[in-house]
Short mmCIF file of C-alpha atoms in Angstrom, two decimals:
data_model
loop_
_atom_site.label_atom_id
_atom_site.label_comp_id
_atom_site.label_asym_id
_atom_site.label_seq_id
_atom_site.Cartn_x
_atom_site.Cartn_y
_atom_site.Cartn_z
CA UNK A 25 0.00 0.00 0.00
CA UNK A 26 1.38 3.01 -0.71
CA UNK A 27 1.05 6.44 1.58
CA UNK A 28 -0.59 9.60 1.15
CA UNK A 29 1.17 11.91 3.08
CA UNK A 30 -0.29 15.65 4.00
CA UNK A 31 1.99 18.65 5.86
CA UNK A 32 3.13 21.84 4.53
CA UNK A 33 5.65 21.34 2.18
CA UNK A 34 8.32 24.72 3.10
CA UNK A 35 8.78 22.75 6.75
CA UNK A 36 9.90 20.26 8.94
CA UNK A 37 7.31 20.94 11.71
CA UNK A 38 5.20 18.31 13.38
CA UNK A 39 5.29 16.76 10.35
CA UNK A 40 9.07 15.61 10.19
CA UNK A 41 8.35 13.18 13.13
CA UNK A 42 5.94 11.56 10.75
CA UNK A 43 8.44 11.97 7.49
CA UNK A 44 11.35 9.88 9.70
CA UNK A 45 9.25 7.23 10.52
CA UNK A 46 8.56 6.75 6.46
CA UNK A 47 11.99 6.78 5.60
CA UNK A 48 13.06 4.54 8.74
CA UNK A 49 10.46 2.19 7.93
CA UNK A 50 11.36 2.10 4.00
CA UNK A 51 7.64 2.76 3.72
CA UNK A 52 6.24 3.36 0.37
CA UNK A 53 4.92 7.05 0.82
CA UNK A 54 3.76 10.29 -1.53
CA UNK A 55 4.82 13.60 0.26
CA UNK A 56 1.62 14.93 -1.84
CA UNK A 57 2.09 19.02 -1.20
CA UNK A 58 5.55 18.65 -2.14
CA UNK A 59 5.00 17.06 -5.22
CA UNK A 60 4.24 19.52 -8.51
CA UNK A 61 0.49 21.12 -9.15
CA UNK A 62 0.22 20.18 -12.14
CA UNK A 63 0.69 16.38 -11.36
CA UNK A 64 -1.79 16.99 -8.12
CA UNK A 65 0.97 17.73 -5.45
CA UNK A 66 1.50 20.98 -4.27
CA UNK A 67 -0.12 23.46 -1.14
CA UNK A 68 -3.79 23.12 -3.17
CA UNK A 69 -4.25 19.66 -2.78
CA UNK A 70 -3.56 19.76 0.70
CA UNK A 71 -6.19 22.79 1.05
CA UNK A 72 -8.72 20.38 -0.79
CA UNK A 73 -8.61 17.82 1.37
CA UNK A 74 -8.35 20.12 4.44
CA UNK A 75 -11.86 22.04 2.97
CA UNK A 76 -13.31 19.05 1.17
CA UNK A 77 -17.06 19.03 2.76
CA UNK A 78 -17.90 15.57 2.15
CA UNK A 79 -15.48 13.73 4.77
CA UNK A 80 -17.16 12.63 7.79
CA UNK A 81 -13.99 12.68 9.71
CA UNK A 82 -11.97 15.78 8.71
CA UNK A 83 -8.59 16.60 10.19
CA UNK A 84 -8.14 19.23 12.07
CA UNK A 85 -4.70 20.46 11.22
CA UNK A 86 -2.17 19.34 8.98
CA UNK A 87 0.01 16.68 9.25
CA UNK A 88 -2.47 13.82 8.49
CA UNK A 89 -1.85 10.36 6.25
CA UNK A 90 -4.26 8.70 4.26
CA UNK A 91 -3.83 5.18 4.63
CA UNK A 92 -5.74 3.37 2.46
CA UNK A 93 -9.64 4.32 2.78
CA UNK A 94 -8.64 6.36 6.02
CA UNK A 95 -7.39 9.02 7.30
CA UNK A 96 -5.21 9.51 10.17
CA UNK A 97 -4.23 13.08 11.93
CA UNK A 98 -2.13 13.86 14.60
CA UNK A 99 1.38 12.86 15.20
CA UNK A 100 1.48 10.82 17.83
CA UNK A 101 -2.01 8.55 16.40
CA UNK A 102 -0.04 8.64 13.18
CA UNK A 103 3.43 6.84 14.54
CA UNK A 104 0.85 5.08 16.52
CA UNK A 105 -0.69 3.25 13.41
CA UNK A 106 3.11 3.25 11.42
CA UNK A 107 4.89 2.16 14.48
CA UNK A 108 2.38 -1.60 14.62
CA UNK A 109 2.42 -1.95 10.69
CA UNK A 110 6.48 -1.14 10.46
CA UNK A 111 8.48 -2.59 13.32
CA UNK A 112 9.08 0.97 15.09
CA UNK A 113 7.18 -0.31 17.93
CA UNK A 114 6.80 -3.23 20.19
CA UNK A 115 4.67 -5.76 19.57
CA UNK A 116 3.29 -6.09 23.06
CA UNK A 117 0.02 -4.17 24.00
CA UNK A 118 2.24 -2.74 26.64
CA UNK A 119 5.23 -1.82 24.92
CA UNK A 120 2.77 0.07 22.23
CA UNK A 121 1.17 2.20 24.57
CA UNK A 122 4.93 2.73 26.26
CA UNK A 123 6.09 3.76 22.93
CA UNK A 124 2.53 6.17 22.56
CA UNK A 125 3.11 7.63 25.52
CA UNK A 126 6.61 8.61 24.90
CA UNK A 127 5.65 10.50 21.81
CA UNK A 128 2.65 12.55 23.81
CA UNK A 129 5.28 13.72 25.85
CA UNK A 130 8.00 14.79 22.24
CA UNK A 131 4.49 15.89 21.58
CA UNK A 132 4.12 18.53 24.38
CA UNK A 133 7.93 19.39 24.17
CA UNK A 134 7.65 20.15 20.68
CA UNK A 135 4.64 22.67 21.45
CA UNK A 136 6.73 24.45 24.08
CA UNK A 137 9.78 24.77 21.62
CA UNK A 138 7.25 26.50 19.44
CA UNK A 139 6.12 28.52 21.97
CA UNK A 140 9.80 30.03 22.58
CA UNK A 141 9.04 32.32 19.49
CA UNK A 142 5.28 32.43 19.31
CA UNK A 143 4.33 32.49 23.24
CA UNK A 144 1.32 34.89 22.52
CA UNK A 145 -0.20 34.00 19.01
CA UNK A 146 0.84 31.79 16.11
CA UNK A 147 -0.65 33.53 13.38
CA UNK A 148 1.30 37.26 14.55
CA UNK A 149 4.92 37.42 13.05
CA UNK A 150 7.71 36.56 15.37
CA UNK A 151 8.56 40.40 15.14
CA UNK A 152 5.44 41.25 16.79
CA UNK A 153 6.14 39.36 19.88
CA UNK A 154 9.96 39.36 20.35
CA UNK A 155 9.93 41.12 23.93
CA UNK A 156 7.48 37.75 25.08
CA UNK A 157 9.55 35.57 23.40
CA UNK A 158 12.75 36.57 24.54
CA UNK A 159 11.27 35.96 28.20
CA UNK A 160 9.78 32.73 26.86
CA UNK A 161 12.92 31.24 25.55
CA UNK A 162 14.83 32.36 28.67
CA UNK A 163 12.48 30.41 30.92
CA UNK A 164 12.84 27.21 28.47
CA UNK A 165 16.34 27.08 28.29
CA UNK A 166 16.53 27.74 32.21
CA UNK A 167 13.54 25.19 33.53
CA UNK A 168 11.87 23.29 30.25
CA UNK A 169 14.30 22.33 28.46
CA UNK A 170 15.97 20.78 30.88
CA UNK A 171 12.86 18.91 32.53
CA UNK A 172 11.69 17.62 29.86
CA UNK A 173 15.99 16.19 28.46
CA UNK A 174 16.41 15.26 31.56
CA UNK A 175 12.95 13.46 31.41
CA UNK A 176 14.41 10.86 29.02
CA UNK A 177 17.97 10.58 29.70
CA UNK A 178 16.22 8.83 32.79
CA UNK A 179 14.09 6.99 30.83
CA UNK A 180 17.45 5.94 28.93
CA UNK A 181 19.46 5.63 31.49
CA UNK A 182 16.30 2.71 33.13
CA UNK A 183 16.28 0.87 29.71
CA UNK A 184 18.60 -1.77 30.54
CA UNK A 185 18.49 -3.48 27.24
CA UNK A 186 19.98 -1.09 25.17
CA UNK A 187 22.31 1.73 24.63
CA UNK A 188 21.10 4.51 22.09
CA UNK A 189 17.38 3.35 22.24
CA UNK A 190 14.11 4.71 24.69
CA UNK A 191 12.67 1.26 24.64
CA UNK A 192 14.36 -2.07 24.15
CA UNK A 193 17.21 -3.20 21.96
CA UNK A 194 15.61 -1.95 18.70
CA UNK A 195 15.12 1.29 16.93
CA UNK A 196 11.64 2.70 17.44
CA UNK A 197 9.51 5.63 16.56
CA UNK A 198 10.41 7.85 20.00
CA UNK A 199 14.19 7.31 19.27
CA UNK A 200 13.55 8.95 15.35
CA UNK A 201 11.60 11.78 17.51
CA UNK A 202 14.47 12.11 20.15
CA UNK A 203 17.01 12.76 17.43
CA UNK A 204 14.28 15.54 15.87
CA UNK A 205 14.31 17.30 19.24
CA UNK A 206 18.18 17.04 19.46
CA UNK A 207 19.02 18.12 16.05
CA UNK A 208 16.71 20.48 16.02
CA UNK A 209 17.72 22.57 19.37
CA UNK A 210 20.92 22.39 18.35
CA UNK A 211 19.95 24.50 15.21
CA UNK A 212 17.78 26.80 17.29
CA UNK A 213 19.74 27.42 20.44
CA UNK A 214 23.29 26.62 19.36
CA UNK A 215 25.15 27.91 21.99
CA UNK A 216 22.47 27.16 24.99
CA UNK A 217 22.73 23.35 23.60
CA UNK A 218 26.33 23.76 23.39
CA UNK A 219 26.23 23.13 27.36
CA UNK A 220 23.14 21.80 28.06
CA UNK A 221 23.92 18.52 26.15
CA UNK A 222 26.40 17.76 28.54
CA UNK A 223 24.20 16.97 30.89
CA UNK A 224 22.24 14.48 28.59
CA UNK A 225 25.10 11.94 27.10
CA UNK A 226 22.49 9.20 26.33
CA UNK A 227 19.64 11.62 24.53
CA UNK A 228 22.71 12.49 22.30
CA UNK A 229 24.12 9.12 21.95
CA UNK A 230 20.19 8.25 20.43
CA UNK A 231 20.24 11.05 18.50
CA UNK A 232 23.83 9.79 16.75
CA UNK A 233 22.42 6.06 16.38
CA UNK A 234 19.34 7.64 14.37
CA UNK A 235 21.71 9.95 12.61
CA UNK A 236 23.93 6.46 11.57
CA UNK A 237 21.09 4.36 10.55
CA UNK A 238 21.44 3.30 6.81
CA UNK A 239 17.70 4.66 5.73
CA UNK A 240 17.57 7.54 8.26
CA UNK A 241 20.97 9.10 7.12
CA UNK A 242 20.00 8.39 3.44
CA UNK A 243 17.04 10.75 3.71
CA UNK A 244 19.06 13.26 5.85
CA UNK A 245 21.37 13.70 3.13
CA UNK A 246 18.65 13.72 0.09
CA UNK A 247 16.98 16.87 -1.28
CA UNK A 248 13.71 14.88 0.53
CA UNK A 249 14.72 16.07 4.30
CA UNK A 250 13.96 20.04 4.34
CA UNK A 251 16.47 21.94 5.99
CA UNK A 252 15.40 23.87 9.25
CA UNK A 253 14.79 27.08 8.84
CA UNK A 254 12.45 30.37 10.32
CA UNK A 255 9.09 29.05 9.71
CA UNK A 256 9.12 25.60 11.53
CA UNK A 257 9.32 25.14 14.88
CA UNK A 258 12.91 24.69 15.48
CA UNK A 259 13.92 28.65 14.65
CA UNK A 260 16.75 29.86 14.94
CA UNK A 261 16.92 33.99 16.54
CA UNK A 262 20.19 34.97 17.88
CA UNK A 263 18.66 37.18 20.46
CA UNK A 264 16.38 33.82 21.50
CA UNK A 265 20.10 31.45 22.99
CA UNK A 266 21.81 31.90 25.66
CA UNK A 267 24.65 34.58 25.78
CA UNK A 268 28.00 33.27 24.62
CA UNK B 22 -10.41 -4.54 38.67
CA UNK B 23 -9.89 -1.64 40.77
CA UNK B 24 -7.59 1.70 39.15
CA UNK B 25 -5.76 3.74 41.09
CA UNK B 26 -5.72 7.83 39.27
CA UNK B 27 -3.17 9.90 40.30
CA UNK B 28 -3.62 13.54 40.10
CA UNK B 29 -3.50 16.79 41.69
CA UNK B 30 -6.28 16.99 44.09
CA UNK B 31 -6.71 20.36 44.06
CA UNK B 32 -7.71 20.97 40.44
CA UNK B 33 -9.81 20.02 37.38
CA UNK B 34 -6.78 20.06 35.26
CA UNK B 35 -5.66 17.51 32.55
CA UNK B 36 -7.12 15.02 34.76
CA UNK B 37 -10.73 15.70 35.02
CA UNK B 38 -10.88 14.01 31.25
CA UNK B 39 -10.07 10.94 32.56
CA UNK B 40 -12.39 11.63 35.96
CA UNK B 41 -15.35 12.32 33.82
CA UNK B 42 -14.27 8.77 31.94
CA UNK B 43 -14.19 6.61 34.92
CA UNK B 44 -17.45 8.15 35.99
CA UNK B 45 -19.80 7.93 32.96
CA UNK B 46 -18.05 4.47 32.96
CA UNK B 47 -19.12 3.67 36.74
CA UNK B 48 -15.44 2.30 36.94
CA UNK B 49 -14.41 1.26 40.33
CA UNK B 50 -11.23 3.40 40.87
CA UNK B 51 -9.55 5.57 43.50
CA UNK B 52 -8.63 9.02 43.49
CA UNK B 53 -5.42 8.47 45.40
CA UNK B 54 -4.38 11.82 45.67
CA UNK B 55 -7.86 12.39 47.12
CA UNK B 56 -7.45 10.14 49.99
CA UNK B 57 -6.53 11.03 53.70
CA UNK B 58 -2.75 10.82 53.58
CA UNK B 59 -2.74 8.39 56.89
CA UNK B 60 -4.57 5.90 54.80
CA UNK B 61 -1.48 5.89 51.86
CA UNK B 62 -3.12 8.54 49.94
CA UNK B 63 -2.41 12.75 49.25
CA UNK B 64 0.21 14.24 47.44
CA UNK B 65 2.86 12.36 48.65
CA UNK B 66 1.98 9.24 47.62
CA UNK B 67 1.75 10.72 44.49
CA UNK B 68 5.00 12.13 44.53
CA UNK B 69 6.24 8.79 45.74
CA UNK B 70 5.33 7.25 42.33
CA UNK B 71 6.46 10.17 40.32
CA UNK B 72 9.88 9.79 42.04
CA UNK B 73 10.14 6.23 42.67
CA UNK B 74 13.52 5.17 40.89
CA UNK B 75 12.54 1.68 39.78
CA UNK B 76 9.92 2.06 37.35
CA UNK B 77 11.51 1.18 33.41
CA UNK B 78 8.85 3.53 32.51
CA UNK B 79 8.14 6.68 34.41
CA UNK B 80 5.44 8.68 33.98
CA UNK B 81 6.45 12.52 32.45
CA UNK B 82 3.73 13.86 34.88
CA UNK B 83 0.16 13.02 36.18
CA UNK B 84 -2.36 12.37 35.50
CA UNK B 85 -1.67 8.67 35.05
CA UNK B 86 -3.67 5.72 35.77
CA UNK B 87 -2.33 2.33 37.43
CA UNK B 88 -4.49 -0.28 35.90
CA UNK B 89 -2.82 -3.60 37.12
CA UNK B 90 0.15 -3.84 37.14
CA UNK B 91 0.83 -0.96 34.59
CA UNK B 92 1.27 2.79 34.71
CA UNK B 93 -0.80 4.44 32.01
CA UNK B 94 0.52 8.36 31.70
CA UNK B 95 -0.69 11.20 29.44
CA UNK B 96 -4.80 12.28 29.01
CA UNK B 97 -5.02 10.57 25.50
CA UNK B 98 -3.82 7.45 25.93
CA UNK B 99 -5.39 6.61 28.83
CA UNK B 100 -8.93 6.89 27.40
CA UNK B 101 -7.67 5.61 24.24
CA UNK B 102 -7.22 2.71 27.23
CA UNK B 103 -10.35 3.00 29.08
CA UNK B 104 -12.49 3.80 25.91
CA UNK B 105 -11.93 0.56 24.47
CA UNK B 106 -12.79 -1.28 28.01
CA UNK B 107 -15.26 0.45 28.94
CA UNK B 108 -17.97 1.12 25.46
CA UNK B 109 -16.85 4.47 25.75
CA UNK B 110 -15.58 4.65 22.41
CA UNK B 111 -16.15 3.10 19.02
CA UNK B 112 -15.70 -0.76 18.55
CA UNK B 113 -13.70 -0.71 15.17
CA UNK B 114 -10.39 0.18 14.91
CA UNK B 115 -10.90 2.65 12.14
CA UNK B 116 -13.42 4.43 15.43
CA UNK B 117 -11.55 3.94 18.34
CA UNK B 118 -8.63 6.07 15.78
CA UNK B 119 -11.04 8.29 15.64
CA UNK B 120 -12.06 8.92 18.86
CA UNK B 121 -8.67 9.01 19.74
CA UNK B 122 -7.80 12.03 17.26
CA UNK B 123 -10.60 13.75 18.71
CA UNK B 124 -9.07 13.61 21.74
CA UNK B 125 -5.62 14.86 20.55
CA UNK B 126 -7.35 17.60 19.67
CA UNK B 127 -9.28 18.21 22.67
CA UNK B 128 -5.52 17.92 24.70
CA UNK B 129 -3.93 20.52 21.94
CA UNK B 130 -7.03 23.39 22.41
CA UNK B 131 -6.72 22.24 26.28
CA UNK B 132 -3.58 23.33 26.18
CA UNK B 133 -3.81 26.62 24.05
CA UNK B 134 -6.54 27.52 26.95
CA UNK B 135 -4.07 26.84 29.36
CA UNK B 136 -1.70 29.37 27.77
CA UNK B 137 -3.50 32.40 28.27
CA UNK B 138 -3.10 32.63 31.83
CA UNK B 139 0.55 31.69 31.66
CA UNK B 140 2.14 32.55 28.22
CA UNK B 141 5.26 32.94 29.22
CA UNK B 142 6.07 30.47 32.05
CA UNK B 143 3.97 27.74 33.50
CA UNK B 144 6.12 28.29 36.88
CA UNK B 145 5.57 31.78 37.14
CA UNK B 146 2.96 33.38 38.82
CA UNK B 147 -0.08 34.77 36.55
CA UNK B 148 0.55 38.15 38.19
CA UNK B 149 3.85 37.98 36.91
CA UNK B 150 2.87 38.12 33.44
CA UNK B 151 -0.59 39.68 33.35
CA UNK B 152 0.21 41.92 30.45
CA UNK B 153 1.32 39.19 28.35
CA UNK B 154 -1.53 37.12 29.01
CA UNK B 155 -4.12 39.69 28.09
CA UNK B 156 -2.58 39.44 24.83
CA UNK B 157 -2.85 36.12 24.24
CA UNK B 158 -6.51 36.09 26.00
CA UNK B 159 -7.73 38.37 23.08
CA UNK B 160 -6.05 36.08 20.05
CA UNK B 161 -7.56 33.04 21.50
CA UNK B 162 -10.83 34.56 22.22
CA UNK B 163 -10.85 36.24 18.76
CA UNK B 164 -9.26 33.40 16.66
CA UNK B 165 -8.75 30.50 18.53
CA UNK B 166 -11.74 29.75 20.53
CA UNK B 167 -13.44 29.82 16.95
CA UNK B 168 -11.13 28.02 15.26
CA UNK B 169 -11.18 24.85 17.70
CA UNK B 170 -14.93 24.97 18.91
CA UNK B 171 -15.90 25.85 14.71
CA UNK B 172 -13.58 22.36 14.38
CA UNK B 173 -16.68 20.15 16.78
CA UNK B 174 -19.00 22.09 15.28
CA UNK B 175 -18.22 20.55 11.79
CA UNK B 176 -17.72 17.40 13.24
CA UNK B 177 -21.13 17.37 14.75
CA UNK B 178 -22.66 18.76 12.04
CA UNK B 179 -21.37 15.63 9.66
CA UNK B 180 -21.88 13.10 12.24
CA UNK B 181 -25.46 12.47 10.65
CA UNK B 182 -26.17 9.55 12.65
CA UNK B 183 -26.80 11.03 16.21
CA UNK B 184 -27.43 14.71 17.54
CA UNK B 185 -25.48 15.50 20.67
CA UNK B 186 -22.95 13.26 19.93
CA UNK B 187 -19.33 13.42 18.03
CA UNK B 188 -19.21 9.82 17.27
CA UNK B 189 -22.24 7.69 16.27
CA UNK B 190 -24.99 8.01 18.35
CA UNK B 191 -23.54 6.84 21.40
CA UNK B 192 -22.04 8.57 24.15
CA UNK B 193 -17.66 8.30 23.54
CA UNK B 194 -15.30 10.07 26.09
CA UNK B 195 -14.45 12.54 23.65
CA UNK B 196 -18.07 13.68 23.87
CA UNK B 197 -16.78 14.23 27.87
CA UNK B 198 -14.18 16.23 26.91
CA UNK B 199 -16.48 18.40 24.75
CA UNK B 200 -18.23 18.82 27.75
CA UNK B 201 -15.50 19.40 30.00
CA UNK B 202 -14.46 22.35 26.97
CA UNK B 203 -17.63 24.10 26.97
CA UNK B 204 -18.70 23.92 30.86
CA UNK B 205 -15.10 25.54 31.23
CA UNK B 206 -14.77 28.33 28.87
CA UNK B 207 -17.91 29.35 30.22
CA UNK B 208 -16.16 29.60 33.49
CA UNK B 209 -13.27 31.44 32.40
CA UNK B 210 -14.62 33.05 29.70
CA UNK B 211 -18.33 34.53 30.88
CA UNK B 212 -18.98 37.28 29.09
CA UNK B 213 -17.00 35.96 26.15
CA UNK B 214 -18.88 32.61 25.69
CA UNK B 215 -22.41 34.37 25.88
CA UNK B 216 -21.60 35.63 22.62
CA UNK B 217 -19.22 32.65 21.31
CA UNK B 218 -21.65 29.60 22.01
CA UNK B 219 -24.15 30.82 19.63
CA UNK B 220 -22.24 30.10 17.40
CA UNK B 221 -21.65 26.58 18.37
CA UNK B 222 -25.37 25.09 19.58
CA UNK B 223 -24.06 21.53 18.37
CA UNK B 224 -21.73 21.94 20.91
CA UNK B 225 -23.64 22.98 24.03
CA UNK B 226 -26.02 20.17 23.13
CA UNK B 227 -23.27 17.75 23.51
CA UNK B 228 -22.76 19.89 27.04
CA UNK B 229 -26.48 19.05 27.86
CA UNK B 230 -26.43 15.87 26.58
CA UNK B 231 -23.57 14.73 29.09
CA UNK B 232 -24.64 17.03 32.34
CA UNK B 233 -28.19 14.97 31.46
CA UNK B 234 -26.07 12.00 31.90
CA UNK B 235 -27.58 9.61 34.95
CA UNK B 236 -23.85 8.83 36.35
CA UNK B 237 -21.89 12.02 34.85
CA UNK B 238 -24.77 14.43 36.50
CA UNK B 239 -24.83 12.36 40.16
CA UNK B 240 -20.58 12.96 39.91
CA UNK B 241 -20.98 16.48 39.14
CA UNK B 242 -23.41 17.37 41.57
CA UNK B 243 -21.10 15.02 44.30
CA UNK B 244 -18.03 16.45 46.52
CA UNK B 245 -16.02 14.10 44.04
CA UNK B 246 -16.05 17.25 41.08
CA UNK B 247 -13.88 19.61 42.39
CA UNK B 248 -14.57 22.94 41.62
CA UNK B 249 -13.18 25.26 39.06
CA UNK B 250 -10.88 27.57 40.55
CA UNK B 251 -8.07 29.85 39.60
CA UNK B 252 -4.68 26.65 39.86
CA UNK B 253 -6.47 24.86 37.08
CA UNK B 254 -6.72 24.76 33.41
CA UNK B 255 -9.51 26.83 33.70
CA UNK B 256 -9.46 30.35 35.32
CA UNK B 257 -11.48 33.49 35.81
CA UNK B 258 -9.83 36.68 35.29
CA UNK B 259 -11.58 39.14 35.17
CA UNK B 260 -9.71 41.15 33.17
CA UNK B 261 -8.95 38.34 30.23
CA UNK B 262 -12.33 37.95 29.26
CA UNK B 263 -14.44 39.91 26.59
CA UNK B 264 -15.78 43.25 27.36
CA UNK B 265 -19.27 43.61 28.23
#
């Protein structure tokens, strides 16, 4: 079967969590708004679907994944479903909702990274809101940030199975979404992350298994993987890091 | 089998999803936190499982549900868990996805609400960044709070097989959370939601439909609902909501 796969095509975003788990599962997928208009790709086929009035279960947001008759939005119910059909989870009823749970909480993290720039409302431009965000980001990188690393280098440091992984021996879904969170405040807060990683050897040691796997660093390299940049979450604003 | 809930016992908050859930259900369950803290409950038992250093998987924060011998943590998943158990939620698996995506939407605009009382720091005091948070009061009031309750409007308005319901025309625990939306904003949000809700009638009838409820409407008018207050998710300021 092959996927349909709906985010904004200029981004990473909440999407990307989604995109890794593709490419780590070898999946057979169609990026649809990043493929050309004319060949039904592009931002207006994502619109259609988004506005189409005849869907008795519309998404509310991009990303979302049609999957055969369905479709599926939200990250975390969407690595929910690819995680069971592609190995990236446990097979146990147990270990699934482990592995769920895990990605609610990449799933609030993510939402607070966004916040750092947008803490009063999405749709204003950064510019509008610099003075919040400045106060934002400085409480993140002070208290959040390292809650929620220090979260799962403790829930690395109690897998006993495995180096480099959140759950067991094997890749799975969270690990592809720890090495999105690590990659990605490195790009937004270099210098901040230049010390806070210290403090979090085994989130970094996941994030350089991901980086080495043979699929994963395939599509990191390829023209497929966007490269971060001021509109996604992960943004990098000088006056957002810590000072030198 | 009896569940043990841990959450704050002070508040609605994230949790009171999940109470509402075991209610409607009639689930036989504790509210650990709840109990007298001679008899093993309060917060510190609470904090005793949030710090306890042998769990492979501990929870990010409550709420979280022991059912067995497992720790269920994060809102969604554990009615994704107790929907499924307990005929709160569609049979098929195609449903209980959906339900489940309702939900993760529910937890996102939960969350948004949230944030305009503390946009800049969860940790802070709301005094602390009043200013801030009258700004982000008047986006979600103008945009937001249409954008998410327009969202369950649509839904209910394409749901053709049941009025006051999102799914079917059953009760689901998403329909809860609906409830748990609306009753809210129109404690936080008086003046505001006088004008807003007119907008959204499907909506309040899925309100009426649950308060109507024979179990939901016996919790609500027991010393088991807490009442909303100004810790919670939910608060009344004054000053955030709409003028008169």
């Amino acid at each position: 079967m092959q996927y349909r796969f709906y985010y904004w095509p200029m981004i990473q975003g909440r999407g990307e969590y989604v995109r890794l788990a593709l490419e780590a599962a070898g999946a057979d997928y169609v990026d649809v708004a990043r493929e050309p208009e004319q060949s039904g790709g592009g931002i207006p086929e994502l619109l259609k679907v988004m506005q189409s009035g005849d869907d008795e279960r519309p998404p509310f947001a991009p990303p979302f994944l049609k999957a055969g008759k369905h479709f599926i939005s939200h990250t975390p119910a969407i690595l929910l479903y690819l995680g069971e059909r592609h190995r990236l989870a446990p097979s146990s009823e147990a270990g699934k909702m482990w592995a769920h749970q895990l990605q609610l909480s990449i799933t609030d993290f993510d939402k607070e990274i966004h916040d750092t720039h947008h803490p009063i409302a999405s749709q204003l431009y950064y510019e509008d809101q610099k003075k919040e965000a400045k106060a934002r980001a400085g409480d993140f990188l002070e208290f959040r940030a390292p809650k929620n690393l220090g979260y799962f280098e403790k829930v690395l440091e109690r897998n006993k199975s495995g180096d480099g992984h959140l759950i067991g021996k094997r890749l799975t879904y969270p690990d592809l979404s720890l090495f999105q969170i690590v990659a990605g405040l490195r790009y937004a807060f270099p210098k901040a992350m230049r010390k806070l990683e210290k403090k979090y050897p085994r989130c970094v040691a996941v994030h350089d298994e991901v980086a080495a796997h043979r699929r994963v660093s395939a599509y990191l390299a390829s023209e497929r993987r966007i490269a971060f940049n001021e509109m996604g979450v992960f943004r990098h604003y000088e006056e957002l890091d810590a000072r030198g």
